[in-house]
PDB file of N, CA and C in Angstrom:
ATOM      1  N   UNK A1479      -8.125  19.371 -20.553  1.00 68.00           N
ATOM      2  CA  UNK A1479      -8.932  18.731 -19.713  1.00 68.00           C
ATOM      3  C   UNK A1479      -8.402  17.470 -19.188  1.00 68.00           C
ATOM      4  N   UNK A1480      -8.369  17.142 -17.859  1.00 67.00           N
ATOM      5  CA  UNK A1480      -7.846  16.147 -17.327  1.00 67.00           C
ATOM      6  C   UNK A1480      -8.770  14.792 -17.257  1.00 67.00           C
ATOM      7  N   UNK A1481      -8.252  13.803 -17.812  1.00 73.00           N
ATOM      8  CA  UNK A1481      -9.337  12.482 -17.782  1.00 73.00           C
ATOM      9  C   UNK A1481      -9.721  12.211 -16.318  1.00 73.00           C
ATOM     10  N   UNK A1482     -10.983  11.465 -16.480  1.00 71.00           N
ATOM     11  CA  UNK A1482     -11.478  11.142 -15.037  1.00 71.00           C
ATOM     12  C   UNK A1482     -10.668  10.107 -14.477  1.00 71.00           C
ATOM     13  N   UNK A1483      -9.844   9.217 -15.274  1.00 67.00           N
ATOM     14  CA  UNK A1483      -8.902   8.200 -14.423  1.00 67.00           C
ATOM     15  C   UNK A1483      -7.953   8.884 -13.842  1.00 67.00           C
ATOM     16  N   UNK A1484      -7.396  10.108 -14.226  1.00 71.00           N
ATOM     17  CA  UNK A1484      -6.097  10.630 -13.658  1.00 71.00           C
ATOM     18  C   UNK A1484      -6.535  11.472 -12.315  1.00 71.00           C
ATOM     19  N   UNK A1485      -8.060  11.935 -12.196  1.00 69.00           N
ATOM     20  CA  UNK A1485      -8.388  12.658 -11.066  1.00 69.00           C
ATOM     21  C   UNK A1485      -8.815  11.634 -10.113  1.00 69.00           C
ATOM     22  N   UNK A1486      -9.200  10.359 -10.388  1.00 72.00           N
ATOM     23  CA  UNK A1486      -9.602   9.531  -9.478  1.00 72.00           C
ATOM     24  C   UNK A1486      -9.176   7.975  -9.862  1.00 72.00           C
ATOM     25  N   UNK A1487      -7.786   7.878  -9.430  1.00 78.00           N
ATOM     26  CA  UNK A1487      -7.138   6.588  -9.665  1.00 78.00           C
ATOM     27  C   UNK A1487      -7.720   5.277  -9.362  1.00 78.00           C
ATOM     28  N   UNK A1488      -7.673   3.970 -10.117  1.00 83.00           N
ATOM     29  CA  UNK A1488      -8.594   2.954  -9.714  1.00 83.00           C
ATOM     30  C   UNK A1488      -7.660   2.187  -8.321  1.00 83.00           C
ATOM     31  N   UNK A1489      -6.295   2.495  -8.234  1.00 88.00           N
ATOM     32  CA  UNK A1489      -5.540   1.948  -7.350  1.00 88.00           C
ATOM     33  C   UNK A1489      -4.900   3.025  -6.482  1.00 88.00           C
ATOM     34  N   UNK A1490      -4.464   2.780  -5.230  1.00 90.00           N
ATOM     35  CA  UNK A1490      -4.079   3.752  -4.400  1.00 90.00           C
ATOM     36  C   UNK A1490      -2.571   4.076  -4.884  1.00 90.00           C
ATOM     37  N   UNK A1491      -2.386   5.371  -4.960  1.00 91.00           N
ATOM     38  CA  UNK A1491      -0.996   5.569  -5.503  1.00 91.00           C
ATOM     39  C   UNK A1491      -0.582   6.998  -4.885  1.00 91.00           C
ATOM     40  N   UNK A1492       0.558   7.122  -4.426  1.00 91.00           N
ATOM     41  CA  UNK A1492       1.157   8.497  -3.804  1.00 91.00           C
ATOM     42  C   UNK A1492       2.429   8.626  -4.445  1.00 91.00           C
ATOM     43  N   UNK A1493       2.632   9.889  -4.818  1.00 91.00           N
ATOM     44  CA  UNK A1493       3.946  10.456  -5.257  1.00 91.00           C
ATOM     45  C   UNK A1493       4.721  10.761  -4.056  1.00 91.00           C
ATOM     46  N   UNK A1494       5.955  10.525  -3.785  1.00 91.00           N
ATOM     47  CA  UNK A1494       6.632  10.908  -2.571  1.00 91.00           C
ATOM     48  C   UNK A1494       7.849  11.738  -2.814  1.00 91.00           C
ATOM     49  N   UNK A1495       7.975  12.512  -2.116  1.00 90.00           N
ATOM     50  CA  UNK A1495       9.441  13.323  -2.194  1.00 90.00           C
ATOM     51  C   UNK A1495      10.238  12.972  -0.768  1.00 90.00           C
ATOM     52  N   UNK A1496      11.080  12.062  -0.817  1.00 86.00           N
ATOM     53  CA  UNK A1496      11.674  11.779   0.597  1.00 86.00           C
ATOM     54  C   UNK A1496      13.189  12.091   0.478  1.00 86.00           C
ATOM     55  N   UNK A1497      13.646  12.657   1.392  1.00 82.00           N
ATOM     56  CA  UNK A1497      15.142  13.107   1.615  1.00 82.00           C
ATOM     57  C   UNK A1497      15.621  13.549   0.127  1.00 82.00           C
ATOM     58  N   UNK A1498      14.792  14.496  -0.441  1.00 86.00           N
ATOM     59  CA  UNK A1498      15.090  15.077  -1.713  1.00 86.00           C
ATOM     60  C   UNK A1498      15.107  14.372  -2.962  1.00 86.00           C
ATOM     61  N   UNK A1499      14.598  13.037  -2.693  1.00 86.00           N
ATOM     62  CA  UNK A1499      14.403  12.071  -3.995  1.00 86.00           C
ATOM     63  C   UNK A1499      12.943  11.791  -4.133  1.00 86.00           C
ATOM     64  N   UNK A1500      12.687  11.456  -5.349  1.00 91.00           N
ATOM     65  CA  UNK A1500      11.186  11.164  -5.613  1.00 91.00           C
ATOM     66  C   UNK A1500      11.028   9.679  -5.872  1.00 91.00           C
ATOM     67  N   UNK A1501       9.878   9.341  -5.534  1.00 91.00           N
ATOM     68  CA  UNK A1501       9.497   7.799  -5.664  1.00 91.00           C
ATOM     69  C   UNK A1501       8.029   7.795  -5.779  1.00 91.00           C
ATOM     70  N   UNK A1502       7.640   6.560  -5.993  1.00 93.00           N
ATOM     71  CA  UNK A1502       6.089   6.093  -5.893  1.00 93.00           C
ATOM     72  C   UNK A1502       5.867   5.085  -5.105  1.00 93.00           C
ATOM     73  N   UNK A1503       4.759   5.431  -4.242  1.00 94.00           N
ATOM     74  CA  UNK A1503       4.197   4.393  -3.313  1.00 94.00           C
ATOM     75  C   UNK A1503       2.837   3.986  -3.658  1.00 94.00           C
ATOM     76  N   UNK A1504       2.899   2.616  -4.028  1.00 95.00           N
ATOM     77  CA  UNK A1504       1.599   2.206  -4.605  1.00 95.00           C
ATOM     78  C   UNK A1504       1.050   1.034  -4.137  1.00 95.00           C
ATOM     79  N   UNK A1505      -0.445   0.662  -4.155  1.00 95.00           N
ATOM     80  CA  UNK A1505      -1.085  -0.802  -3.907  1.00 95.00           C
ATOM     81  C   UNK A1505      -1.576  -1.248  -4.915  1.00 95.00           C
ATOM     82  N   UNK A1506      -1.916  -2.418  -4.952  1.00 94.00           N
ATOM     83  CA  UNK A1506      -2.861  -3.281  -6.032  1.00 94.00           C
ATOM     84  C   UNK A1506      -3.954  -3.679  -5.553  1.00 94.00           C
ATOM     85  N   UNK A1507      -4.567  -3.142  -4.273  1.00 94.00           N
ATOM     86  CA  UNK A1507      -5.873  -3.465  -3.911  1.00 94.00           C
ATOM     87  C   UNK A1507      -6.552  -2.034  -4.311  1.00 94.00           C
ATOM     88  N   UNK A1508      -7.686  -2.205  -5.183  1.00 91.00           N
ATOM     89  CA  UNK A1508      -8.548  -1.202  -5.465  1.00 91.00           C
ATOM     90  C   UNK A1508      -9.311  -0.477  -4.031  1.00 91.00           C
ATOM     91  N   UNK A1509      -9.622  -1.479  -3.319  1.00 92.00           N
ATOM     92  CA  UNK A1509     -10.341  -0.990  -2.056  1.00 92.00           C
ATOM     93  C   UNK A1509      -9.901  -0.555  -1.120  1.00 92.00           C
ATOM     94  N   UNK A1510      -8.500  -0.491  -0.896  1.00 89.00           N
ATOM     95  CA  UNK A1510      -7.693  -0.305   0.283  1.00 89.00           C
ATOM     96  C   UNK A1510      -8.036   1.222   0.806  1.00 89.00           C
ATOM     97  N   UNK A1511      -8.420   2.056   0.038  1.00 81.00           N
ATOM     98  CA  UNK A1511      -9.053   3.354   0.663  1.00 81.00           C
ATOM     99  C   UNK A1511     -10.360   3.498   0.705  1.00 81.00           C
ATOM    100  N   UNK A1512     -11.223   2.662   0.290  1.00 86.00           N
ATOM    101  CA  UNK A1512     -12.766   2.770   0.419  1.00 86.00           C
ATOM    102  C   UNK A1512     -13.186   1.698   1.608  1.00 86.00           C
ATOM    103  N   UNK A1513     -12.513   0.766   1.797  1.00 89.00           N
ATOM    104  CA  UNK A1513     -12.871  -0.169   2.835  1.00 89.00           C
ATOM    105  C   UNK A1513     -12.195  -0.376   3.895  1.00 89.00           C
ATOM    106  N   UNK A1514     -12.428   0.236   5.170  1.00 86.00           N
ATOM    107  CA  UNK A1514     -11.596   0.134   6.425  1.00 86.00           C
ATOM    108  C   UNK A1514     -11.153  -1.073   6.715  1.00 86.00           C
ATOM    109  N   UNK A1515     -11.944  -2.191   6.367  1.00 90.00           N
ATOM    110  CA  UNK A1515     -11.714  -3.626   6.740  1.00 90.00           C
ATOM    111  C   UNK A1515     -10.167  -4.070   6.209  1.00 90.00           C
ATOM    112  N   UNK A1516      -9.889  -3.375   4.816  1.00 91.00           N
ATOM    113  CA  UNK A1516      -8.879  -3.944   4.024  1.00 91.00           C
ATOM    114  C   UNK A1516      -7.458  -3.272   4.669  1.00 91.00           C
ATOM    115  N   UNK A1517      -7.785  -2.207   5.608  1.00 90.00           N
ATOM    116  CA  UNK A1517      -6.626  -1.598   6.077  1.00 90.00           C
ATOM    117  C   UNK A1517      -6.148  -2.303   7.348  1.00 90.00           C
ATOM    118  N   UNK A1518      -6.220  -3.525   7.546  1.00 93.00           N
ATOM    119  CA  UNK A1518      -5.743  -4.306   8.785  1.00 93.00           C
ATOM    120  C   UNK A1518      -4.294  -4.774   8.407  1.00 93.00           C
ATOM    121  N   UNK A1519      -3.930  -5.644   7.322  1.00 94.00           N
ATOM    122  CA  UNK A1519      -2.906  -5.914   7.007  1.00 94.00           C
ATOM    123  C   UNK A1519      -2.905  -5.831   5.521  1.00 94.00           C
ATOM    124  N   UNK A1520      -2.021  -5.248   4.833  1.00 96.00           N
ATOM    125  CA  UNK A1520      -2.009  -5.049   3.497  1.00 96.00           C
ATOM    126  C   UNK A1520      -0.722  -4.838   2.834  1.00 96.00           C
ATOM    127  N   UNK A1521      -0.553  -4.707   1.423  1.00 97.00           N
ATOM    128  CA  UNK A1521       0.828  -4.548   0.867  1.00 97.00           C
ATOM    129  C   UNK A1521       0.835  -3.431   0.048  1.00 97.00           C
ATOM    130  N   UNK A1522       2.197  -2.779  -0.021  1.00 96.00           N
ATOM    131  CA  UNK A1522       2.293  -1.605  -0.571  1.00 96.00           C
ATOM    132  C   UNK A1522       3.732  -1.997  -1.300  1.00 96.00           C
ATOM    133  N   UNK A1523       3.728  -1.092  -2.442  1.00 96.00           N
ATOM    134  CA  UNK A1523       5.132  -1.248  -3.080  1.00 96.00           C
ATOM    135  C   UNK A1523       5.862  -0.044  -3.342  1.00 96.00           C
ATOM    136  N   UNK A1524       7.083   0.271  -3.145  1.00 94.00           N
ATOM    137  CA  UNK A1524       7.795   1.400  -3.425  1.00 94.00           C
ATOM    138  C   UNK A1524       8.873   1.387  -4.430  1.00 94.00           C
ATOM    139  N   UNK A1525       8.962   2.262  -5.269  1.00 92.00           N
ATOM    140  CA  UNK A1525      10.086   2.424  -6.512  1.00 92.00           C
ATOM    141  C   UNK A1525      10.444   3.734  -6.577  1.00 92.00           C
ATOM    142  N   UNK A1526      11.728   4.005  -6.730  1.00 88.00           N
ATOM    143  CA  UNK A1526      12.178   5.220  -6.742  1.00 88.00           C
ATOM    144  C   UNK A1526      13.068   5.418  -7.864  1.00 88.00           C
ATOM    145  N   UNK A1527      13.432   4.379  -8.534  1.00 83.00           N
ATOM    146  CA  UNK A1527      14.173   4.338  -9.771  1.00 83.00           C
ATOM    147  C   UNK A1527      15.691   4.654  -9.705  1.00 83.00           C
ATOM    148  N   UNK A1528      16.180   4.843  -8.486  1.00 81.00           N
ATOM    149  CA  UNK A1528      17.722   5.211  -8.354  1.00 81.00           C
ATOM    150  C   UNK A1528      18.281   3.623  -8.511  1.00 81.00           C
ATOM    151  N   UNK A1529      19.830   3.890  -8.785  1.00 78.00           N
ATOM    152  CA  UNK A1529      20.515   2.684  -9.189  1.00 78.00           C
ATOM    153  C   UNK A1529      20.778   1.778  -7.770  1.00 78.00           C
ATOM    154  N   UNK A1530      20.520   2.177  -6.693  1.00 75.00           N
ATOM    155  CA  UNK A1530      20.814   1.358  -5.568  1.00 75.00           C
ATOM    156  C   UNK A1530      19.329   0.415  -5.485  1.00 75.00           C
ATOM    157  N   UNK A1531      18.516   0.722  -5.893  1.00 80.00           N
ATOM    158  CA  UNK A1531      17.178  -0.108  -5.753  1.00 80.00           C
ATOM    159  C   UNK A1531      17.136  -0.899  -7.179  1.00 80.00           C
ATOM    160  N   UNK A1532      17.348  -2.319  -6.884  1.00 78.00           N
ATOM    161  CA  UNK A1532      17.558  -3.262  -7.959  1.00 78.00           C
ATOM    162  C   UNK A1532      16.110  -3.609  -8.509  1.00 78.00           C
ATOM    163  N   UNK A1533      15.178  -3.761  -7.424  1.00 86.00           N
ATOM    164  CA  UNK A1533      13.525  -3.927  -7.888  1.00 86.00           C
ATOM    165  C   UNK A1533      12.851  -3.360  -6.833  1.00 86.00           C
ATOM    166  N   UNK A1534      11.572  -3.383  -7.297  1.00 89.00           N
ATOM    167  CA  UNK A1534      10.314  -2.612  -6.439  1.00 89.00           C
ATOM    168  C   UNK A1534      10.450  -3.316  -4.995  1.00 89.00           C
ATOM    169  N   UNK A1535      10.378  -2.442  -4.001  1.00 92.00           N
ATOM    170  CA  UNK A1535      10.306  -2.881  -2.667  1.00 92.00           C
ATOM    171  C   UNK A1535       9.092  -3.305  -2.207  1.00 92.00           C
ATOM    172  N   UNK A1536       8.973  -4.559  -1.838  1.00 96.00           N
ATOM    173  CA  UNK A1536       7.295  -5.109  -1.370  1.00 96.00           C
ATOM    174  C   UNK A1536       7.299  -4.830   0.311  1.00 96.00           C
ATOM    175  N   UNK A1537       6.322  -4.096   0.368  1.00 96.00           N
ATOM    176  CA  UNK A1537       6.219  -3.878   2.046  1.00 96.00           C
ATOM    177  C   UNK A1537       5.113  -4.486   2.375  1.00 96.00           C
ATOM    178  N   UNK A1538       5.007  -4.765   3.586  1.00 96.00           N
ATOM    179  CA  UNK A1538       3.636  -5.384   4.322  1.00 96.00           C
ATOM    180  C   UNK A1538       3.469  -4.434   5.441  1.00 96.00           C
ATOM    181  N   UNK A1539       2.284  -3.830   5.533  1.00 96.00           N
ATOM    182  CA  UNK A1539       1.699  -2.950   6.498  1.00 96.00           C
ATOM    183  C   UNK A1539       0.778  -3.661   7.532  1.00 96.00           C
ATOM    184  N   UNK A1540       1.066  -3.394   8.806  1.00 95.00           N
ATOM    185  CA  UNK A1540       0.226  -3.974   9.741  1.00 95.00           C
ATOM    186  C   UNK A1540      -0.291  -2.846  10.581  1.00 95.00           C
ATOM    187  N   UNK A1541      -1.612  -2.467  10.445  1.00 92.00           N
ATOM    188  CA  UNK A1541      -2.101  -1.285  11.280  1.00 92.00           C
ATOM    189  C   UNK A1541      -2.405  -1.542  12.858  1.00 92.00           C
ATOM    190  N   UNK A1542      -2.463  -2.952  12.897  1.00 88.00           N
ATOM    191  CA  UNK A1542      -3.105  -3.310  14.454  1.00 88.00           C
ATOM    192  C   UNK A1542      -2.081  -4.011  15.048  1.00 88.00           C
ATOM    193  N   UNK A1543      -0.694  -3.627  14.830  1.00 75.00           N
ATOM    194  CA  UNK A1543       0.501  -4.288  15.489  1.00 75.00           C
ATOM    195  C   UNK A1543       0.468  -3.765  16.885  1.00 75.00           C
ATOM    196  N   UNK A1544       1.252  -4.436  17.832  1.00 63.00           N
ATOM    197  CA  UNK A1544       1.484  -4.120  19.047  1.00 63.00           C
ATOM    198  C   UNK A1544       2.973  -3.871  19.199  1.00 63.00           C
ATOM    199  N   UNK A1545       3.545  -3.268  20.227  1.00 58.00           N
ATOM    200  CA  UNK A1545       5.000  -2.935  20.551  1.00 58.00           C
ATOM    201  C   UNK A1545       5.779  -4.244  20.668  1.00 58.00           C
ATOM    202  N   UNK A1546       5.191  -5.230  21.261  1.00 55.00           N
ATOM    203  CA  UNK A1546       5.881  -6.540  21.660  1.00 55.00           C
ATOM    204  C   UNK A1546       6.341  -7.146  20.321  1.00 55.00           C
ATOM    205  N   UNK A1547       5.589  -7.130  19.176  1.00 55.00           N
ATOM    206  CA  UNK A1547       5.628  -7.576  17.909  1.00 55.00           C
ATOM    207  C   UNK A1547       6.779  -7.120  16.961  1.00 55.00           C
ATOM    208  N   UNK A1548       7.366  -6.072  17.413  1.00 57.00           N
ATOM    209  CA  UNK A1548       8.341  -5.374  16.643  1.00 57.00           C
ATOM    210  C   UNK A1548       9.575  -6.358  16.496  1.00 57.00           C
ATOM    211  N   UNK A1549      10.408  -5.908  15.529  1.00 55.00           N
ATOM    212  CA  UNK A1549      11.510  -6.891  15.092  1.00 55.00           C
ATOM    213  C   UNK A1549      12.272  -6.927  16.450  1.00 55.00           C
ATOM    214  N   UNK A1550      12.806  -8.258  16.671  1.00 53.00           N
ATOM    215  CA  UNK A1550      13.478  -8.584  17.774  1.00 53.00           C
ATOM    216  C   UNK A1550      14.910  -8.019  17.682  1.00 53.00           C
ATOM    217  N   UNK A1551      15.462  -7.743  16.580  1.00 52.00           N
ATOM    218  CA  UNK A1551      16.671  -7.268  16.337  1.00 52.00           C
ATOM    219  C   UNK A1551      16.860  -5.763  16.850  1.00 52.00           C
ATOM    220  N   UNK A1552      15.709  -5.062  16.825  1.00 54.00           N
ATOM    221  CA  UNK A1552      15.687  -3.724  17.363  1.00 54.00           C
ATOM    222  C   UNK A1552      15.883  -3.494  18.839  1.00 54.00           C
ATOM    223  N   UNK A1553      16.590  -2.581  19.112  1.00 51.00           N
ATOM    224  CA  UNK A1553      16.659  -2.347  20.518  1.00 51.00           C
ATOM    225  C   UNK A1553      15.629  -1.466  21.287  1.00 51.00           C
ATOM    226  N   UNK A1554      14.808  -2.181  22.163  1.00 50.00           N
ATOM    227  CA  UNK A1554      13.615  -1.491  22.761  1.00 50.00           C
ATOM    228  C   UNK A1554      14.056  -0.273  23.463  1.00 50.00           C
ATOM    229  N   UNK A1555      15.115  -0.388  24.149  1.00 50.00           N
ATOM    230  CA  UNK A1555      15.637   0.868  24.963  1.00 50.00           C
ATOM    231  C   UNK A1555      16.019   2.088  24.121  1.00 50.00           C
ATOM    232  N   UNK A1556      16.243   1.923  22.781  1.00 51.00           N
ATOM    233  CA  UNK A1556      16.397   3.164  22.044  1.00 51.00           C
ATOM    234  C   UNK A1556      15.101   3.807  21.479  1.00 51.00           C
ATOM    235  N   UNK A1557      14.770   4.641  22.580  1.00 52.00           N
ATOM    236  CA  UNK A1557      13.335   5.303  22.066  1.00 52.00           C
ATOM    237  C   UNK A1557      13.552   6.215  21.009  1.00 52.00           C
ATOM    238  N   UNK A1558      14.655   6.856  20.703  1.00 56.00           N
ATOM    239  CA  UNK A1558      14.844   7.744  19.472  1.00 56.00           C
ATOM    240  C   UNK A1558      15.227   7.013  18.471  1.00 56.00           C
ATOM    241  N   UNK A1559      15.012   5.748  18.138  1.00 65.00           N
ATOM    242  CA  UNK A1559      15.275   4.959  16.837  1.00 65.00           C
ATOM    243  C   UNK A1559      14.822   5.823  15.681  1.00 65.00           C
ATOM    244  N   UNK A1560      15.454   5.584  14.457  1.00 76.00           N
ATOM    245  CA  UNK A1560      15.162   6.080  13.397  1.00 76.00           C
ATOM    246  C   UNK A1560      14.596   5.093  12.418  1.00 76.00           C
ATOM    247  N   UNK A1561      13.579   5.739  11.576  1.00 83.00           N
ATOM    248  CA  UNK A1561      12.913   4.935  10.623  1.00 83.00           C
ATOM    249  C   UNK A1561      13.277   5.405   9.278  1.00 83.00           C
ATOM    250  N   UNK A1562      13.285   4.522   8.261  1.00 88.00           N
ATOM    251  CA  UNK A1562      13.541   5.248   6.893  1.00 88.00           C
ATOM    252  C   UNK A1562      12.333   5.909   6.414  1.00 88.00           C
ATOM    253  N   UNK A1563      12.535   7.023   5.565  1.00 90.00           N
ATOM    254  CA  UNK A1563      11.559   8.065   5.358  1.00 90.00           C
ATOM    255  C   UNK A1563      10.137   7.313   4.827  1.00 90.00           C
ATOM    256  N   UNK A1564      10.513   6.035   4.180  1.00 91.00           N
ATOM    257  CA  UNK A1564       9.257   5.528   3.309  1.00 91.00           C
ATOM    258  C   UNK A1564       8.418   5.065   4.720  1.00 91.00           C
ATOM    259  N   UNK A1565       8.904   4.544   5.612  1.00 92.00           N
ATOM    260  CA  UNK A1565       7.964   4.051   6.531  1.00 92.00           C
ATOM    261  C   UNK A1565       7.297   5.495   7.514  1.00 92.00           C
ATOM    262  N   UNK A1566       8.196   6.482   7.437  1.00 91.00           N
ATOM    263  CA  UNK A1566       7.563   7.713   8.147  1.00 91.00           C
ATOM    264  C   UNK A1566       6.260   8.181   7.355  1.00 91.00           C
ATOM    265  N   UNK A1567       6.650   8.035   6.015  1.00 91.00           N
ATOM    266  CA  UNK A1567       5.659   8.636   5.174  1.00 91.00           C
ATOM    267  C   UNK A1567       4.354   7.709   5.068  1.00 91.00           C
ATOM    268  N   UNK A1568       4.389   6.322   5.116  1.00 92.00           N
ATOM    269  CA  UNK A1568       3.351   5.384   5.496  1.00 92.00           C
ATOM    270  C   UNK A1568       2.618   5.890   6.686  1.00 92.00           C
ATOM    271  N   UNK A1569       3.451   6.119   7.876  1.00 91.00           N
ATOM    272  CA  UNK A1569       2.811   6.399   9.167  1.00 91.00           C
ATOM    273  C   UNK A1569       1.904   7.731   9.326  1.00 91.00           C
ATOM    274  N   UNK A1570       2.177   8.659   8.246  1.00 91.00           N
ATOM    275  CA  UNK A1570       1.612   9.765   8.216  1.00 91.00           C
ATOM    276  C   UNK A1570      -0.015   9.419   7.948  1.00 91.00           C
ATOM    277  N   UNK A1571      -0.305   8.270   7.102  1.00 89.00           N
ATOM    278  CA  UNK A1571      -1.308   7.788   6.878  1.00 89.00           C
ATOM    279  C   UNK A1571      -2.057   6.733   7.861  1.00 89.00           C
ATOM    280  N   UNK A1572      -1.067   5.898   8.187  1.00 90.00           N
ATOM    281  CA  UNK A1572      -1.447   5.025   9.271  1.00 90.00           C
ATOM    282  C   UNK A1572      -0.698   5.090  10.477  1.00 90.00           C
ATOM    283  N   UNK A1573      -0.863   5.938  11.271  1.00 88.00           N
ATOM    284  CA  UNK A1573      -0.153   5.971  12.640  1.00 88.00           C
ATOM    285  C   UNK A1573       0.119   4.759  13.333  1.00 88.00           C
ATOM    286  N   UNK A1574       1.081   4.473  13.781  1.00 87.00           N
ATOM    287  CA  UNK A1574       1.398   3.316  14.688  1.00 87.00           C
ATOM    288  C   UNK A1574       1.469   1.901  13.983  1.00 87.00           C
ATOM    289  N   UNK A1575       1.390   2.128  12.648  1.00 92.00           N
ATOM    290  CA  UNK A1575       1.545   0.697  11.842  1.00 92.00           C
ATOM    291  C   UNK A1575       2.903   0.365  12.018  1.00 92.00           C
ATOM    292  N   UNK A1576       3.240  -1.108  11.590  1.00 92.00           N
ATOM    293  CA  UNK A1576       4.373  -1.440  11.457  1.00 92.00           C
ATOM    294  C   UNK A1576       4.836  -1.665   9.939  1.00 92.00           C
ATOM    295  N   UNK A1577       5.768  -1.688   9.621  1.00 93.00           N
ATOM    296  CA  UNK A1577       6.247  -1.931   8.001  1.00 93.00           C
ATOM    297  C   UNK A1577       7.209  -3.076   8.091  1.00 93.00           C
ATOM    298  N   UNK A1578       6.869  -4.067   7.336  1.00 94.00           N
ATOM    299  CA  UNK A1578       7.847  -5.084   7.189  1.00 94.00           C
ATOM    300  C   UNK A1578       8.448  -5.134   5.712  1.00 94.00           C
ATOM    301  N   UNK A1579       9.736  -4.954   5.594  1.00 94.00           N
ATOM    302  CA  UNK A1579      10.224  -4.978   4.141  1.00 94.00           C
ATOM    303  C   UNK A1579      10.492  -6.225   3.504  1.00 94.00           C
ATOM    304  N   UNK A1580      10.022  -7.405   4.136  1.00 94.00           N
ATOM    305  CA  UNK A1580       9.958  -8.577   3.375  1.00 94.00           C
ATOM    306  C   UNK A1580      11.227  -9.117   2.893  1.00 94.00           C
ATOM    307  N   UNK A1581      12.288  -8.966   3.654  1.00 88.00           N
ATOM    308  CA  UNK A1581      13.583  -9.467   3.307  1.00 88.00           C
ATOM    309  C   UNK A1581      14.505  -8.469   2.741  1.00 88.00           C
ATOM    310  N   UNK A1582      13.980  -7.166   2.167  1.00 85.00           N
ATOM    311  CA  UNK A1582      14.692  -6.374   1.555  1.00 85.00           C
ATOM    312  C   UNK A1582      15.270  -5.362   2.672  1.00 85.00           C
ATOM    313  N   UNK A1583      16.443  -4.972   2.375  1.00 83.00           N
ATOM    314  CA  UNK A1583      17.127  -4.026   3.377  1.00 83.00           C
ATOM    315  C   UNK A1583      16.482  -2.729   3.395  1.00 83.00           C
ATOM    316  N   UNK A1584      15.934  -1.961   4.408  1.00 82.00           N
ATOM    317  CA  UNK A1584      15.459  -0.843   4.228  1.00 82.00           C
ATOM    318  C   UNK A1584      16.479   0.262   3.606  1.00 82.00           C
ATOM    319  N   UNK A1585      15.993   1.319   2.649  1.00 71.00           N
ATOM    320  CA  UNK A1585      16.893   2.160   1.916  1.00 71.00           C
ATOM    321  C   UNK A1585      16.204   3.453   2.132  1.00 71.00           C
ATOM    322  N   UNK A1586      17.172   4.554   1.539  1.00 62.00           N
ATOM    323  CA  UNK A1586      16.547   5.962   1.618  1.00 62.00           C
ATOM    324  C   UNK A1586      17.252   6.468   2.799  1.00 62.00           C
TER     325      UNK A1586
END
């Protein structure tokens, strides 16, 4: 029998298989998925246990961002720009969100 805590976790957590590797994407705000107001700007963490990841990546997700707020280093004329798979996974839940890696180089 599966315990109630395993069926309904207290914190948002997703197990991810990205580019053939597994990782965990999680948040520390227990109300993130039950209160839509919490989904404006929030933090998620990603860890995959690979050697190239020295520490858990701290991501800031902004679901109400605008195209003109994107990273100025990115070329706006490049409509086919590629995003890390972690960002693409996040955007399956929050389409159009921007993801800030908070100083960590995007990996995967």
